[in-house]
Coordinates of C-alpha atoms in Angstrom, one line a residue:
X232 CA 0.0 0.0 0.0
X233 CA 1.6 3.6 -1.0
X234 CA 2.7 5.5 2.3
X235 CA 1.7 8.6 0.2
X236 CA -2.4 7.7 0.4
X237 CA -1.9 8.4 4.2
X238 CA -2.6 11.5 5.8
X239 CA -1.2 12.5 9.2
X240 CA -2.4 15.2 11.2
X241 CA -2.0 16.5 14.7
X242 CA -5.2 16.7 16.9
X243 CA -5.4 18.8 20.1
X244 CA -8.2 17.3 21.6
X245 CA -9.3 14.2 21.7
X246 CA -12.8 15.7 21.7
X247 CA -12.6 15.5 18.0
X248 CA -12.4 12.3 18.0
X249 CA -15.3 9.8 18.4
X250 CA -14.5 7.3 21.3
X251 CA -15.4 4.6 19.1
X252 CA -12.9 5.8 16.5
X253 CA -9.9 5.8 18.4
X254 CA -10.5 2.7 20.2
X255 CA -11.2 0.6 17.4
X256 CA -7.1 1.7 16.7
X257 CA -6.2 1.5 21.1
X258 CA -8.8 -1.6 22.4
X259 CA -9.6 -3.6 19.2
X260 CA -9.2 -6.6 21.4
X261 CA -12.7 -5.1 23.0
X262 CA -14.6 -5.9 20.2
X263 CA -15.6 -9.5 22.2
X264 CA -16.9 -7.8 25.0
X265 CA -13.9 -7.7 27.5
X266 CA -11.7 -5.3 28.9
X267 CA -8.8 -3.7 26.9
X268 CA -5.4 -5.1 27.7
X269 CA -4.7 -1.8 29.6
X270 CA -7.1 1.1 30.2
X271 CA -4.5 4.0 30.0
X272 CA -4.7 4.8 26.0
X273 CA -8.6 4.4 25.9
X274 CA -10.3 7.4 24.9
X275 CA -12.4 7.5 28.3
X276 CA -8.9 7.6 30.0
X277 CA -7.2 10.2 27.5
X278 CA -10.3 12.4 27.5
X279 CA -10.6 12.2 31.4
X280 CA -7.1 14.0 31.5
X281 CA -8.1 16.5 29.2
X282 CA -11.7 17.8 31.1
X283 CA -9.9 17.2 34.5
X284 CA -7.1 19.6 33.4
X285 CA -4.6 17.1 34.4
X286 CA -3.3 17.7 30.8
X287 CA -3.1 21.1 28.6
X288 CA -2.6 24.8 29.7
X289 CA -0.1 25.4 32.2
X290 CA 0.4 21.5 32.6
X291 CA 3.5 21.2 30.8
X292 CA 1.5 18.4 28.6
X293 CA -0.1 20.0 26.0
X294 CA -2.1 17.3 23.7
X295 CA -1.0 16.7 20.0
X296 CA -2.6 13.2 19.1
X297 CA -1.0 11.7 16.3
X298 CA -3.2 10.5 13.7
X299 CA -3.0 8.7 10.3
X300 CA -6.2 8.3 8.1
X301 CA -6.6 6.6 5.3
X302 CA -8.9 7.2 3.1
X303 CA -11.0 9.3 5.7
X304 CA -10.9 6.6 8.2
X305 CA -8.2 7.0 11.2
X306 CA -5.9 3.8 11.1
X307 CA -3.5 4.7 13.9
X308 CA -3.0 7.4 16.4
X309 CA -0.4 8.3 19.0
X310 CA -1.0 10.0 22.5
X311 CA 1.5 12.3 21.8
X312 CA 2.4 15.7 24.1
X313 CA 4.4 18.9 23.8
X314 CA 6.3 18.6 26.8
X315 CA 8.0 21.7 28.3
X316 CA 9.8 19.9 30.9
X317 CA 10.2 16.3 31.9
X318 CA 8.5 15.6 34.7
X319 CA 5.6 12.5 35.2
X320 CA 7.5 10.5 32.6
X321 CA 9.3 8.1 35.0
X322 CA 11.6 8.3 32.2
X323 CA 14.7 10.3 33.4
X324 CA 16.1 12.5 30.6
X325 CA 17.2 15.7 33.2
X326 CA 20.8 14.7 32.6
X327 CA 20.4 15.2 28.3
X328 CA 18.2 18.1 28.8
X329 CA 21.2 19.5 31.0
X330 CA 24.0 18.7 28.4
X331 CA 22.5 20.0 25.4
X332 CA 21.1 23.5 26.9
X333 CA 24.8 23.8 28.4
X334 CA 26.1 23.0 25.2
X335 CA 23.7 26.1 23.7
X336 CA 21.0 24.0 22.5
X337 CA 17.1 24.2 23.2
X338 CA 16.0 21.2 24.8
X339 CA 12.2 22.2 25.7
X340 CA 9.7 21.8 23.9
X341 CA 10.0 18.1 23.1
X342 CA 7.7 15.7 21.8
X343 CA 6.4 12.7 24.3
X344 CA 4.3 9.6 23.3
X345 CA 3.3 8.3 26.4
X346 CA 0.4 8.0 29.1
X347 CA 1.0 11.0 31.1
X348 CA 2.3 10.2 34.8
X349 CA 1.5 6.1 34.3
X350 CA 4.7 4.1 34.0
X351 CA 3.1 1.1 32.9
X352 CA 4.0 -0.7 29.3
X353 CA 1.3 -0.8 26.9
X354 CA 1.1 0.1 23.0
X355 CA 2.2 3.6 22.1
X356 CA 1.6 2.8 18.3
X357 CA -2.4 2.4 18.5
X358 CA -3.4 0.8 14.8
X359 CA -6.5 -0.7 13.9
X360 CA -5.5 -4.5 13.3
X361 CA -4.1 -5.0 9.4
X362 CA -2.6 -1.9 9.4
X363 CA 0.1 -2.8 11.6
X364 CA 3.0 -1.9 9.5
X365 CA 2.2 1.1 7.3
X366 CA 0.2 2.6 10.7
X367 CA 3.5 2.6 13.1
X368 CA 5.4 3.4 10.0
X369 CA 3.5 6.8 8.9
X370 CA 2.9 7.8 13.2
X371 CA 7.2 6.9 13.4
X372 CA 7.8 9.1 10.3
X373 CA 4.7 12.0 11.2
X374 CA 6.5 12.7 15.0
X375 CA 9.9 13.0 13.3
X376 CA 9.2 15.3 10.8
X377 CA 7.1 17.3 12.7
X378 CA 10.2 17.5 15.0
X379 CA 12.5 18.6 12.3
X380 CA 10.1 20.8 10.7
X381 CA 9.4 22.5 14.3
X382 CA 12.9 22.3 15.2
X383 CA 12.1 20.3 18.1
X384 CA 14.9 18.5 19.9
X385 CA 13.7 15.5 20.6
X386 CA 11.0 12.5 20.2
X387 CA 10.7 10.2 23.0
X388 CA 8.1 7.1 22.9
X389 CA 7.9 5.8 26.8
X390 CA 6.6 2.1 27.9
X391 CA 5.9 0.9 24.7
X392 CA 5.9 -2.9 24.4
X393 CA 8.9 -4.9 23.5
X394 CA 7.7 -5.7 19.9
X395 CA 7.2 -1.6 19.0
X396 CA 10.7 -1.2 20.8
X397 CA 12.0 -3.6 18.3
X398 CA 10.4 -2.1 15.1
X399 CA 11.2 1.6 16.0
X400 CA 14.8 0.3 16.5
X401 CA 14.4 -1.1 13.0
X402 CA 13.0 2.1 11.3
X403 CA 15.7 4.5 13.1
X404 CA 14.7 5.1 16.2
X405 CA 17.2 4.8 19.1
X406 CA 15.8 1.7 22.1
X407 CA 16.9 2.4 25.7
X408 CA 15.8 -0.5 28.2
X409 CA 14.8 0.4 32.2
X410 CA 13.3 -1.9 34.6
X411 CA 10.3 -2.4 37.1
X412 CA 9.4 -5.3 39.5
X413 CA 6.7 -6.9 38.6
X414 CA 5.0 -10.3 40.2
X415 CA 3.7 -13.1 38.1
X416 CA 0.8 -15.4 38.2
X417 CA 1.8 -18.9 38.0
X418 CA -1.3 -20.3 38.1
X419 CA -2.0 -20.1 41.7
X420 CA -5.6 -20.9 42.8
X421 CA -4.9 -19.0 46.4
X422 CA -2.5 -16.7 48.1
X423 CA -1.0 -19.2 50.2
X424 CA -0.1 -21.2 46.9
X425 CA 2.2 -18.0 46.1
X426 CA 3.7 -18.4 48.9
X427 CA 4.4 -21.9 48.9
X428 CA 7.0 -21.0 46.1
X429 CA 9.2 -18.7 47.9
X430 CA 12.0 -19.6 50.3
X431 CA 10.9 -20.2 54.0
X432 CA 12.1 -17.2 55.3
X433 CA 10.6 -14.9 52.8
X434 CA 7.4 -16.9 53.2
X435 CA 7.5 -16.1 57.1
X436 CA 8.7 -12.6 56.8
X437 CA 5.7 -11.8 54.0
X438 CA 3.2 -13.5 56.7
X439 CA 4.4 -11.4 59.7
X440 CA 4.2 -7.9 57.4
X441 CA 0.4 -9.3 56.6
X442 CA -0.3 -9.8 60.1
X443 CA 0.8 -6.6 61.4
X444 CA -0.6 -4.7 58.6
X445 CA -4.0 -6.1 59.5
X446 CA -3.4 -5.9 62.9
X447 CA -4.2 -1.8 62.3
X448 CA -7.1 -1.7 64.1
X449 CA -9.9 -1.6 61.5
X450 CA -11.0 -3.4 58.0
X451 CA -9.2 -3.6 54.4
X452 CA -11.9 -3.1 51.4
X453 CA -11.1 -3.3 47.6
X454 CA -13.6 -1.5 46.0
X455 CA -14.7 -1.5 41.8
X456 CA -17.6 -0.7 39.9
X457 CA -20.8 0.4 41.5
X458 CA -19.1 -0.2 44.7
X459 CA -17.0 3.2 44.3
X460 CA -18.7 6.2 45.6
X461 CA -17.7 10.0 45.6
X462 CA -17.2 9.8 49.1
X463 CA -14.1 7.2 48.9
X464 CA -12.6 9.7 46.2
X465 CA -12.9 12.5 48.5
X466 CA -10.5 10.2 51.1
X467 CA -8.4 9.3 48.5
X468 CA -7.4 12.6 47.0
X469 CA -6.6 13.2 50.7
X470 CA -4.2 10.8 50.7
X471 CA -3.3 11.4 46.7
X472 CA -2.5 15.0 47.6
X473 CA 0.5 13.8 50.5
X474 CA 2.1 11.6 48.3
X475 CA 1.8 14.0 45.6
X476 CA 3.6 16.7 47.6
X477 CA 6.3 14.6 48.6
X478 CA 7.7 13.2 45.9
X479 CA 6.3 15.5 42.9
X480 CA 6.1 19.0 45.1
X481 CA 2.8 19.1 44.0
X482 CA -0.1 16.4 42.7
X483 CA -0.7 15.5 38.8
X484 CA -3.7 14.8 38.5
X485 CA -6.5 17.3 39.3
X486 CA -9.1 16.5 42.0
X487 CA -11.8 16.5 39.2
X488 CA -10.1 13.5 37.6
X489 CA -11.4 11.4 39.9
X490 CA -14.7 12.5 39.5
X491 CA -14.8 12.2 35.9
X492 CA -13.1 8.4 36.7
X493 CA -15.9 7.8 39.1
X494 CA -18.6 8.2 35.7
X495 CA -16.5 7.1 33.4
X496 CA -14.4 4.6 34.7
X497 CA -15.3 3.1 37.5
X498 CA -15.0 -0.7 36.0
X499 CA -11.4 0.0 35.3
X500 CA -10.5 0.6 39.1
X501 CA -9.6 -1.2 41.9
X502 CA -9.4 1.0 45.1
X503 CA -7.9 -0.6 48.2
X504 CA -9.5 1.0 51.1
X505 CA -8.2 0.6 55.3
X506 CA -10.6 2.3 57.3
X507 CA -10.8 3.0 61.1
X508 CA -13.0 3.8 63.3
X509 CA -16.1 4.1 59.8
X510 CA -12.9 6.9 58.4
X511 CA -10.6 5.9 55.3
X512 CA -6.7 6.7 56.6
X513 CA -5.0 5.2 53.3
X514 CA -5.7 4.0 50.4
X515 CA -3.9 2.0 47.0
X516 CA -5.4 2.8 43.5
X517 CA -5.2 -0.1 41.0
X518 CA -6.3 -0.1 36.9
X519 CA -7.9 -3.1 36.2
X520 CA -6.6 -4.2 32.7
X521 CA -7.4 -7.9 30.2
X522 CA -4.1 -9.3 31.6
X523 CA -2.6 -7.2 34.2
X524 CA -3.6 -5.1 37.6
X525 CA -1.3 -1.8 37.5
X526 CA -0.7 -0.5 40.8
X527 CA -0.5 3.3 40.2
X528 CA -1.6 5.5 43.5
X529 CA -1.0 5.1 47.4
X530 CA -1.6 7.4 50.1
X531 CA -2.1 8.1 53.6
X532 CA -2.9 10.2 56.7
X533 CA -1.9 7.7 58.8
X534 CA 1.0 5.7 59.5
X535 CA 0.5 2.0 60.9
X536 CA 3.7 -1.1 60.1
X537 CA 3.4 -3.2 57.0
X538 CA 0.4 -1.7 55.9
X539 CA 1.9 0.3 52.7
X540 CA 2.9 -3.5 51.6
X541 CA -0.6 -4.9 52.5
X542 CA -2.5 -2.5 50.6
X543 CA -0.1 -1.7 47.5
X544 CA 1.4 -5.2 47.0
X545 CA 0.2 -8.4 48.8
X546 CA -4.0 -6.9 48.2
X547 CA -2.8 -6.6 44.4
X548 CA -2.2 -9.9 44.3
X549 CA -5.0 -11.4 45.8
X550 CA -6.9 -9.7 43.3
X551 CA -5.1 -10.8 40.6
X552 CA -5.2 -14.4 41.9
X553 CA -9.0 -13.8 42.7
X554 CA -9.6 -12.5 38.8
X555 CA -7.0 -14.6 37.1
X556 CA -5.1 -11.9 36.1
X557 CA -1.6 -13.1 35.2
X558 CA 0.6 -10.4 36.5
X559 CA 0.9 -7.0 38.5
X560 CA 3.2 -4.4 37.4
X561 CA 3.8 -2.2 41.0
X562 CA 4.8 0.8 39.2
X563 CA 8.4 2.7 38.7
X564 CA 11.2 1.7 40.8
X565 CA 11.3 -0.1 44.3
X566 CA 13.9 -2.7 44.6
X567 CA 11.7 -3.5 48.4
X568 CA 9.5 -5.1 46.4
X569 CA 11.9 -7.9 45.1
X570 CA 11.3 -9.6 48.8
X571 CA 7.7 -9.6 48.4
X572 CA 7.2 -11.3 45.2
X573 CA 7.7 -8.7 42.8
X574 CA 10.8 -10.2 39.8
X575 CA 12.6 -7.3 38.1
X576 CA 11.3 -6.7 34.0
X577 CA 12.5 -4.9 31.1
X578 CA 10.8 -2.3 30.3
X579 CA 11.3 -0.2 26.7
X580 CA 11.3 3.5 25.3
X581 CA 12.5 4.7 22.0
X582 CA 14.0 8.0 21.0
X583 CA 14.8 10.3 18.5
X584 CA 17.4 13.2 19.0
X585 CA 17.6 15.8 16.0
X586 CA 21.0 17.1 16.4
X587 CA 23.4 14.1 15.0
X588 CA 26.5 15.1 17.5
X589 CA 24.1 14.9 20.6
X590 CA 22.1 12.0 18.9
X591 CA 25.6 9.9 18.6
X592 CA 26.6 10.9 22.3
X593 CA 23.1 9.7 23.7
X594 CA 23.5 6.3 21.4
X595 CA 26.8 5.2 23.5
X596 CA 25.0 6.1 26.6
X597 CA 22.3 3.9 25.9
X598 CA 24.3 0.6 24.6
X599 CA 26.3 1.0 27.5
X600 CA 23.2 1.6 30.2
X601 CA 21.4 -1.0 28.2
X602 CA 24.0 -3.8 29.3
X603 CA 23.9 -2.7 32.7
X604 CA 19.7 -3.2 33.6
X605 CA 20.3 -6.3 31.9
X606 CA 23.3 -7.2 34.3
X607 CA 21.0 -5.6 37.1
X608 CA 18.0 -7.8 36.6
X609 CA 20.1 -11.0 36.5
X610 CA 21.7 -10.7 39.8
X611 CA 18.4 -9.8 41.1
X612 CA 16.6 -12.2 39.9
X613 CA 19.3 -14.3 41.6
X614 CA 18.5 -13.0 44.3
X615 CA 14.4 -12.9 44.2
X616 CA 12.5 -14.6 46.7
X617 CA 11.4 -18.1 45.1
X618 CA 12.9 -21.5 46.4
X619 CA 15.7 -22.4 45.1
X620 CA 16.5 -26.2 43.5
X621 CA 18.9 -26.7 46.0
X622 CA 17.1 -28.1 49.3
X623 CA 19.0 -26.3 51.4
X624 CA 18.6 -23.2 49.8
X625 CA 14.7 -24.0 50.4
X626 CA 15.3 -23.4 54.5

């Protein structure tokens, strides 16, 4: 098919878009009936940014959703953002932004193809099944050029999955690996099954954190569906909010997100409540996608032992077990969580850098931190929790 009979434009708003349109490209695999393999580049998702304000004016994300039609109908789109600095990406580019604007170049804008704030691999390339490779092809070629033309510094595609990493790399883009911990479902009908795999003393240690967590003085709900009410939001952005301002300076998402999530989304959450005394005091917010649960937000407004683990890691995986879900992806970084189940996992970005001097420099970087996640997630995989074939190593 000629590349020429596609038409690429950039779209501000997804509001111009029907939902059924741009899933048909992000969710085909909804078409049964299920849920989409991750909820993040759904247009309910995407659009609840937008009307929140989480995204545009004054954000620092300003929506330009890539989008190739043929023939009038939209085969492949992007969530793609004009990013004047680098924060929410979980994707740490400070230390190139630092060396080309002291070398005298312009690092900001750049161009992002991600989910805004949500480390958590999915497809970046959305085309609508048998366009698969003319539709990555003409979004890869539409970002770059509208780099050069723009004399933008930069293209960076965060989280994608392993097969787009591998075809970008093909058609020019540079790959750059990172890691998270993530815990996988081998088939286990209960909790207690899970921990029948791992080594005696990570097996006691995980009991004695679930103990003391629960030992809290109240009750541990997950809530979904019709279950979530504005109330619970109203204790979570209480909690949202803390975290927010101590590891961002200030929250990303707006506290009308969640009410637009509450009408729009509310199958696609899992919210782990404890509450005390009938009054929420922390809370864990999960998506709920085909495959996966994706940990995303925790909070609190009070501090009790263990119970950060109980509500972020070991009630993930009781729902996963309880929905035959076959993994949970915890979110960026957080070696702690090796002990509780969680193995490290390559994760993917790809990037394009205008200037060929800087491009070049960044390349050897990334070969060279390339070989060390890998080296990384060996040893710690070594290292991970899970008996051992050696009996002794079992005790």
């Amino acid at each position: 098919m000629d590349q020429a009979q596609i038409e690429v434009q950039v779209i501000g708003s997804l509001s111009r878009i029907s939902a059924a349109e741009w899933d048909a490209c992000a969710c085909p695999e909804t078409a049964d009936g299920g849920r989409p393999l991750d909820p993040f580049t759904t247009h309910r998702f995407l659009l609840a940014l937008e009307e929140s304000g989480s995204v545009g004016r004054g954000t620092g994300w300003q929506p330009q959703y890539l989008t190739a039609f043929l023939d009038g109908i939209l085969i492949a789109a992007a969530p793609m953002y004009a990013k004047s600095h680098s924060q929410g990406e979980y994707i740490f580019d400070h230390s190139w932004a630092h060396a080309y604007e002291s070398a005298g170049g312009r690092y900001y804008p750049k161009l992002q193809i991600a989910v805004p704030f949500t480390p958590a691999t999915g497809r970046r390339f959305l085309v609508r099944p048998g366009y698969d490779r003319i539709g990555m092809s003409a979004l890869v070629q539409g970002a770059v050029q509208l780099a050069a033309d723009n004399q933008v510094s930069s293209v960076h595609v965060t989280f994608c999955t392993e097969a787009e990493a591998l075809a970008g790399e093909q058609m020019g883009l540079m790959l750059r690996s990172s890691q998270q911990f993530h815990w996988l479902n081998d088939g286990y009908a209960e909790f207690d099954d899970f921990l029948a795999a791992l080594s005696s003393r990570k097996r006691k240690n995980i009991r004695k954190e679930r103990a003391q967590a629960n030992g809290f003085g109240g009750e541990i709900r997950t809530l979904t569906g019709d279950y979530l009410r504005p109330e619970h939001w109203d204790a979570f952005w209480r909690f949202y909010q803390d975290t927010g301002a101590r590891k961002w300076g200030s929250p990303y998402l707006t506290r009308q997100f969640f009410d637009i999530a509450q009408e729009t989304m509310a199958n696609d959450m899992a919210l782990v409540l404890a509450e005390r005394d009938g009054h929420a005091i922390a809370g864990a917010l999960n998506f709920i996608g085909r495959e996966t649960l994706f940990g995303r937000y925790w909070g609190c407004i009070e501090h009790h032992a263990c119970l950060h683990f109980e509500l972020c890691y070991y009630r993930a995986i009781d729902f996963a077990i309880a929905h035959g879900l076959a993994r949970v992806e915890a979110g960026a970084q957080g070696e702690h969580k090796l002990a509780r189940g969680y193995l490290p996992t390559r994760t993917h970005s790809l990037h394009w850098v205008g200037d060929p001097g800087f491009a070049d420099a960044v390349k050897k970087y990334l070969d060279a931190e390339g070989r060390a996640v890998g080296e990384e997630i060996e040893i710690l995989t070594d290292y991970g929790p899970f008996r051992k074939s050696n009996p002794e190593e079992q005790q």
